[in-house]
XYZ file of C-alpha atoms in Angstrom:
438
model
C 92.669 140.293 51.991
C 93.395 142.779 54.545
C 97.457 143.058 55.837
C 98.368 139.974 57.720
C 100.731 141.374 60.610
C 101.865 144.846 61.350
C 105.343 144.067 63.007
C 107.222 140.688 63.108
C 110.159 140.625 65.540
C 112.571 137.522 64.201
C 115.169 136.476 66.974
C 117.464 135.413 64.625
C 117.378 138.758 62.351
C 119.104 141.853 64.313
C 118.005 145.002 62.018
C 114.541 146.223 63.505
C 111.980 147.080 60.913
C 112.493 151.007 59.776
C 108.795 151.391 59.614
C 107.401 150.727 62.674
C 103.566 149.859 63.082
C 103.457 149.826 58.886
C 102.156 147.361 56.677
C 105.259 147.422 54.763
C 107.561 146.653 57.821
C 108.853 143.799 56.359
C 109.883 145.178 52.975
C 112.184 147.532 54.986
C 114.663 144.334 56.155
C 117.541 144.198 53.596
C 117.758 140.789 53.869
C 114.606 139.533 52.955
C 114.513 137.812 49.571
C 111.911 137.320 47.275
C 110.658 133.471 47.292
C 110.300 131.850 44.152
C 106.871 131.853 42.416
C 105.598 134.568 45.113
C 104.885 138.383 44.320
C 104.016 141.265 46.931
C 100.544 141.872 47.237
C 98.914 145.681 47.889
C 100.488 145.610 51.545
C 104.078 144.426 50.577
C 103.697 141.137 51.870
C 105.025 138.179 49.614
C 102.456 135.660 48.823
C 102.208 132.476 47.116
C 99.894 131.381 44.805
C 98.283 129.487 47.684
C 96.526 132.186 49.456
C 96.231 130.079 52.860
C 99.799 130.766 53.321
C 102.691 133.408 53.989
C 106.502 133.100 53.160
C 108.742 134.690 54.946
C 112.436 134.349 53.966
C 115.036 135.804 56.403
C 118.848 135.305 56.309
C 118.597 132.634 58.475
C 115.370 130.566 58.212
C 112.096 129.929 55.743
C 108.871 130.588 57.743
C 105.670 128.916 56.033
C 103.001 131.224 58.385
C 99.359 130.244 58.762
C 97.170 133.788 58.739
C 95.249 133.434 61.637
C 95.499 136.533 63.577
C 92.755 135.754 66.078
C 95.272 133.028 67.109
C 98.695 134.002 66.040
C 98.755 137.752 67.459
C 99.221 139.112 71.019
C 98.427 142.720 71.727
C 101.355 144.899 72.604
C 101.710 146.012 76.349
C 102.412 149.493 75.156
C 99.193 149.944 73.488
C 96.986 147.436 73.944
C 94.313 148.786 71.884
C 95.877 150.137 69.079
C 95.209 147.976 65.717
C 98.695 148.979 64.313
C 101.103 147.495 67.029
C 100.947 143.810 67.305
C 103.567 141.541 67.666
C 103.755 138.194 65.600
C 104.921 134.899 67.264
C 106.744 132.867 65.049
C 106.881 130.025 67.416
C 102.921 129.887 67.549
C 102.232 130.429 64.160
C 104.982 127.598 62.575
C 103.083 125.037 65.141
C 100.358 123.748 62.847
C 103.196 122.979 60.481
C 106.509 122.725 62.068
C 105.645 121.060 65.526
C 103.392 118.341 64.294
C 105.848 117.425 61.413
C 108.260 117.225 63.729
C 106.817 114.268 65.879
C 104.867 111.011 65.053
C 101.398 111.479 64.196
C 98.878 110.057 66.813
C 97.864 106.593 65.150
C 93.894 105.360 65.914
C 92.610 101.954 65.161
C 88.679 102.163 64.485
C 87.096 98.713 65.164
C 83.260 98.701 64.287
C 81.071 96.144 62.197
C 78.771 98.447 60.683
C 80.850 100.337 57.641
C 78.954 103.944 57.596
C 79.631 104.648 61.189
C 83.552 103.028 60.830
C 83.829 105.215 57.844
C 82.727 108.525 59.275
C 84.786 108.140 62.464
C 87.924 107.522 60.254
C 87.303 110.995 58.503
C 86.546 112.383 61.863
C 90.160 111.038 62.860
C 91.718 112.000 59.640
C 90.086 115.528 60.129
C 91.568 116.069 63.839
C 95.597 115.559 61.823
C 95.881 111.959 62.854
C 96.286 108.352 61.076
C 93.443 106.365 60.753
C 93.135 102.438 60.188
C 89.829 100.795 60.346
C 88.639 97.033 61.016
C 85.430 95.463 60.904
C 86.013 93.004 63.457
C 88.080 91.874 66.794
C 90.080 89.270 64.704
C 90.665 91.893 61.773
C 91.761 94.446 64.442
C 94.474 91.533 66.369
C 95.816 90.827 62.506
C 96.415 94.566 62.375
C 97.718 95.169 65.910
C 100.682 92.551 64.990
C 102.299 94.889 62.478
C 101.364 98.095 64.104
C 101.211 99.362 67.519
C 98.402 101.597 67.692
C 98.392 105.002 70.007
C 94.440 104.773 70.388
C 91.755 102.037 69.392
C 88.326 102.809 69.382
C 86.237 99.552 69.862
C 82.279 99.020 69.232
C 81.511 96.370 71.805
C 78.652 94.716 69.753
C 80.003 93.020 66.778
C 79.988 89.701 65.241
C 82.164 86.895 66.628
C 84.515 87.933 69.249
C 83.218 91.066 70.787
C 84.739 94.111 72.024
C 85.330 93.299 75.559
C 87.467 90.211 74.285
C 89.545 92.865 71.870
C 89.619 95.231 75.082
C 91.314 91.896 77.143
C 93.737 91.279 74.347
C 95.095 94.891 73.912
C 95.626 94.637 77.622
C 97.722 91.681 77.456
C 99.799 92.479 74.407
C 99.536 96.102 74.124
C 98.514 97.713 77.651
C 99.881 100.882 76.318
C 97.786 101.406 73.576
C 94.486 103.677 74.925
C 91.113 102.207 74.644
C 88.051 104.157 73.778
C 84.922 101.891 73.993
C 81.862 102.731 71.442
C 78.535 101.044 72.273
C 74.578 101.881 72.511
C 74.357 99.337 75.321
C 75.998 100.216 78.562
C 74.497 97.425 80.190
C 76.808 95.627 78.477
C 79.544 96.798 80.342
C 78.635 95.733 83.976
C 81.301 93.786 85.731
C 83.662 94.794 82.950
C 87.016 95.806 84.997
C 89.189 96.444 81.968
C 90.737 100.453 81.783
C 89.571 102.371 79.310
C 90.401 106.200 78.617
C 86.889 107.172 77.459
C 83.299 105.486 76.959
C 81.300 106.859 73.681
C 77.522 106.235 74.214
C 76.047 106.005 70.696
C 74.855 108.270 68.958
C 77.467 110.736 69.355
C 78.529 113.629 67.633
C 82.048 114.766 66.419
C 82.606 117.074 69.370
C 82.079 114.112 71.750
C 84.135 111.808 69.451
C 87.131 114.486 69.483
C 87.021 115.022 73.193
C 87.173 111.175 73.515
C 90.366 110.884 71.324
C 91.756 113.683 73.143
C 91.695 111.567 76.519
C 93.118 108.686 74.779
C 96.074 110.458 73.917
C 96.676 111.649 77.563
C 95.762 108.172 78.546
C 98.555 107.174 76.090
C 100.952 109.789 76.988
C 100.732 108.859 80.558
C 101.255 105.074 80.012
C 104.241 105.633 77.920
C 105.752 107.851 80.658
C 105.117 105.226 83.325
C 106.706 102.510 81.288
C 109.991 104.496 80.854
C 109.834 105.687 84.588
C 109.415 101.906 85.283
C 112.060 100.744 83.352
C 114.624 103.251 84.689
C 113.628 102.345 88.112
C 113.807 98.647 87.185
C 117.459 99.392 86.317
C 118.396 101.449 89.372
C 116.870 98.628 91.170
C 119.530 96.163 89.482
C 122.006 98.355 90.447
C 120.776 99.001 93.945
C 121.012 94.976 94.516
C 124.132 94.246 93.113
C 125.394 97.224 95.769
C 123.571 95.794 98.707
C 125.073 92.225 97.812
C 128.657 93.789 97.403
C 128.102 95.290 100.880
C 126.670 92.061 102.442
C 130.001 90.692 101.096
C 132.038 93.351 103.037
C 129.809 93.038 106.411
C 129.977 89.073 106.310
C 134.007 89.052 105.812
C 134.413 91.386 108.892
C 131.910 89.261 111.384
C 131.913 86.287 109.779
C 128.332 85.468 110.061
C 126.009 85.964 107.151
C 122.699 85.988 109.175
C 123.986 88.477 111.692
C 125.110 90.793 108.352
C 121.875 90.353 106.932
C 119.826 90.953 109.943
C 121.946 93.988 110.905
C 121.601 95.694 107.437
C 118.122 95.147 107.630
C 117.307 96.432 110.780
C 119.654 99.623 110.247
C 118.228 100.270 106.605
C 114.457 99.251 106.823
C 114.057 99.299 110.433
C 110.208 99.452 110.452
C 109.974 96.326 107.825
C 112.618 94.372 110.258
C 110.139 94.605 113.134
C 107.203 93.781 110.968
C 108.856 90.673 110.014
C 109.490 89.522 113.399
C 105.933 89.697 114.362
C 104.890 88.195 110.837
C 107.597 85.410 111.841
C 105.645 84.735 114.997
C 102.211 84.986 113.702
C 103.417 81.900 111.661
C 104.992 79.597 114.169
C 102.165 79.941 115.853
C 99.784 78.770 112.807
C 102.086 76.230 111.997
C 101.481 74.515 115.438
C 98.024 75.022 115.189
C 97.908 73.646 111.691
C 99.629 70.592 112.965
C 102.801 71.232 110.804
C 105.785 69.229 111.708
C 108.192 70.828 114.163
C 111.418 70.296 112.001
C 109.710 72.628 109.228
C 109.446 75.384 111.866
C 113.234 76.369 111.233
C 112.876 77.407 107.432
C 108.840 78.701 108.132
C 110.655 81.407 110.511
C 113.464 81.950 108.139
C 111.318 82.811 105.346
C 108.946 84.913 107.884
C 112.243 86.735 109.066
C 113.435 87.510 105.609
C 110.336 87.988 103.652
C 110.477 91.877 102.940
C 114.396 91.658 102.815
C 114.275 92.853 98.922
C 112.890 96.225 100.403
C 116.420 97.187 100.915
C 116.534 97.778 97.371
C 113.214 99.590 97.358
C 113.791 103.819 96.785
C 112.885 104.799 100.581
C 110.631 107.211 99.071
C 108.073 104.418 97.790
C 108.369 102.983 101.211
C 107.578 105.879 102.893
C 105.299 107.615 100.507
C 102.071 109.218 102.424
C 99.497 109.017 99.546
C 98.910 105.707 97.073
C 101.087 104.111 95.116
C 100.756 105.073 91.154
C 100.197 101.918 89.511
C 104.240 102.447 88.091
C 105.403 102.790 91.663
C 103.276 99.972 92.535
C 105.066 98.033 89.987
C 108.435 99.126 91.285
C 107.237 98.128 95.035
C 106.498 94.729 93.468
C 109.827 93.624 92.799
C 111.162 93.824 96.208
C 109.646 89.832 96.058
C 112.112 89.029 93.588
C 115.198 91.004 94.935
C 114.631 89.583 98.261
C 114.820 86.019 96.665
C 117.878 86.751 94.697
C 119.927 88.330 97.599
C 118.584 85.016 99.871
C 119.986 82.797 96.951
C 123.357 84.382 96.967
C 123.298 83.650 101.117
C 124.390 80.326 101.881
C 122.769 79.838 105.049
C 119.539 81.269 103.713
C 119.540 79.895 99.936
C 116.897 77.541 100.529
C 114.586 79.517 101.857
C 114.404 81.695 98.687
C 111.614 80.097 96.838
C 109.406 80.413 99.999
C 110.043 84.166 99.899
C 109.641 84.414 96.156
C 106.215 83.138 96.529
C 105.097 84.939 99.608
C 102.766 87.532 97.656
C 101.100 84.792 95.728
C 97.465 84.687 96.254
C 95.309 81.219 96.859
C 93.024 82.319 93.678
C 96.031 82.832 91.346
C 95.850 86.974 91.481
C 98.999 87.220 93.321
C 102.656 87.979 92.002
C 105.674 87.481 90.627
C 104.365 83.859 88.992
C 100.358 83.588 89.454
C 100.890 80.475 91.576
C 97.446 79.456 92.673
C 96.241 76.885 95.756
C 98.783 73.997 96.213
C 101.283 74.984 94.144
C 102.241 78.078 96.798
C 104.420 76.120 99.148
C 102.237 76.458 102.610
C 105.013 78.167 104.187
C 104.689 81.339 101.824
C 100.630 80.647 102.239
C 101.416 81.091 105.987
C 103.415 84.576 105.648
C 100.633 85.705 103.276
C 98.117 85.444 106.146
C 100.305 87.383 108.915
C 101.674 89.629 106.477
C 98.385 91.108 105.657
C 96.861 91.369 108.956
C 100.008 93.002 110.888
C 100.236 95.284 107.787
C 96.739 96.199 108.393
C 96.887 97.009 112.137
C 100.192 98.610 111.949
C 100.413 102.308 111.373
C 101.491 103.110 108.026
C 102.769 106.662 106.149
C 99.867 106.264 103.602
C 97.032 105.522 106.684
C 96.353 104.979 110.156
C 96.105 101.473 111.840
C 92.618 99.010 111.722
C 91.561 97.630 114.663
C 91.421 94.034 115.178
C 87.912 93.280 114.363
C 88.138 95.407 110.890
C 91.148 93.664 110.043
C 89.678 90.205 110.572
C 86.679 91.204 108.394
C 89.180 92.177 105.433
C 91.078 88.547 105.881
C 87.524 86.678 105.726
C 86.327 89.356 102.583
C 89.423 88.182 100.799
C 89.344 84.485 101.141
C 89.604 82.472 99.311
C 90.849 84.829 96.646
C 93.703 85.658 98.403
C 94.152 83.827 101.097
C 93.854 79.862 102.013
C 90.886 79.075 103.989
C 92.517 76.836 106.048
C 95.398 79.146 107.192
C 92.826 81.863 107.871
C 90.825 79.570 109.946
C 93.699 78.208 112.213
C 95.204 81.680 112.212
C 91.979 83.504 113.753
C 92.047 80.289 116.406
C 95.488 81.680 117.194
C 94.400 85.039 117.511
C 91.511 84.349 119.613
C 93.640 82.680 122.088
C 95.489 86.127 122.087
């Protein structure tokens, strides 16, 4: 075997090699010691019995270096073409042992009912340097998931018993940060599936395509974990902001003696666009209530709930309220917290405490797909169903940071498209009657 490296530069060693550019440059360093079980080769470098590694010992560290000149040598700018003028980069050479050993190995769960396919994919995972675990069915995979949180799950779609799509649904509910790679020879079975996956492998596939899918799964997992951490950090900040808002509200209330005036003033100052929007929503709700025949004694609570349905945005980071592009899933999750934040603020305000449940339900969907509690149908208070329709229409027809306004016919078409999944049909009908009169 020829010489591995022509010149070694170690940040921890101050003495430069005496024989610059020589095969024996390393031997000139007085603080190199003979490693146990090693002998010099013809080029003067220490070698272990394992010919695949070179051990270098200096006064400060022990390096076990992989001999891959094409990967770990960079041409010196002084003489780019000279084969005797190379710089060895310790950091990159150490990566295969040092970097990967310092961080947990990626764990991959292989779920497939065919033993040969399952074993082959498991070998591929191990050849990539990752940990592999196999399961022959969705039920076996669920049992494995009770004790291990995998980074990636490669799941066959067609399996006896519960199929792979069922397993994906379970993962999304209970292990939302596990990246899913689906594998199937029947792509038509995926029609109508809306579960988020990192990649889709169409059988048969080769090792290179499998490695690409695993790489995409690792990236999906990385983003999911980063988003979770960011979400948790912002959630903590949001709670702190709510506490601060309540403290400030108490100070303002002590100054002027009116809880309502204090809250309205704070909303107008901090979120002026939201405050104006809420006033329009309140007017729409009252007109629609009359059309529905709601008793007049309920008008006051409906108006209050509508006027303060977005008060929780006082505690939402301003950067999210004015972001000119669509929100990321993590940002959308933070934005949704304004509902609970607003209800919490109202519960601390004696004059508005009774409408806090109406505000908390103001983003529920008639079909059960809303938040925060996924209420549906008549379980959602009527006042909240009124707010949902009026809020959506006003939001669509007003200019927003991330889009221009829709005209009224376009907004009406969208309301009808989302009825009854999102909106109460009776409320939409009454709202459109009111809208037609104006």
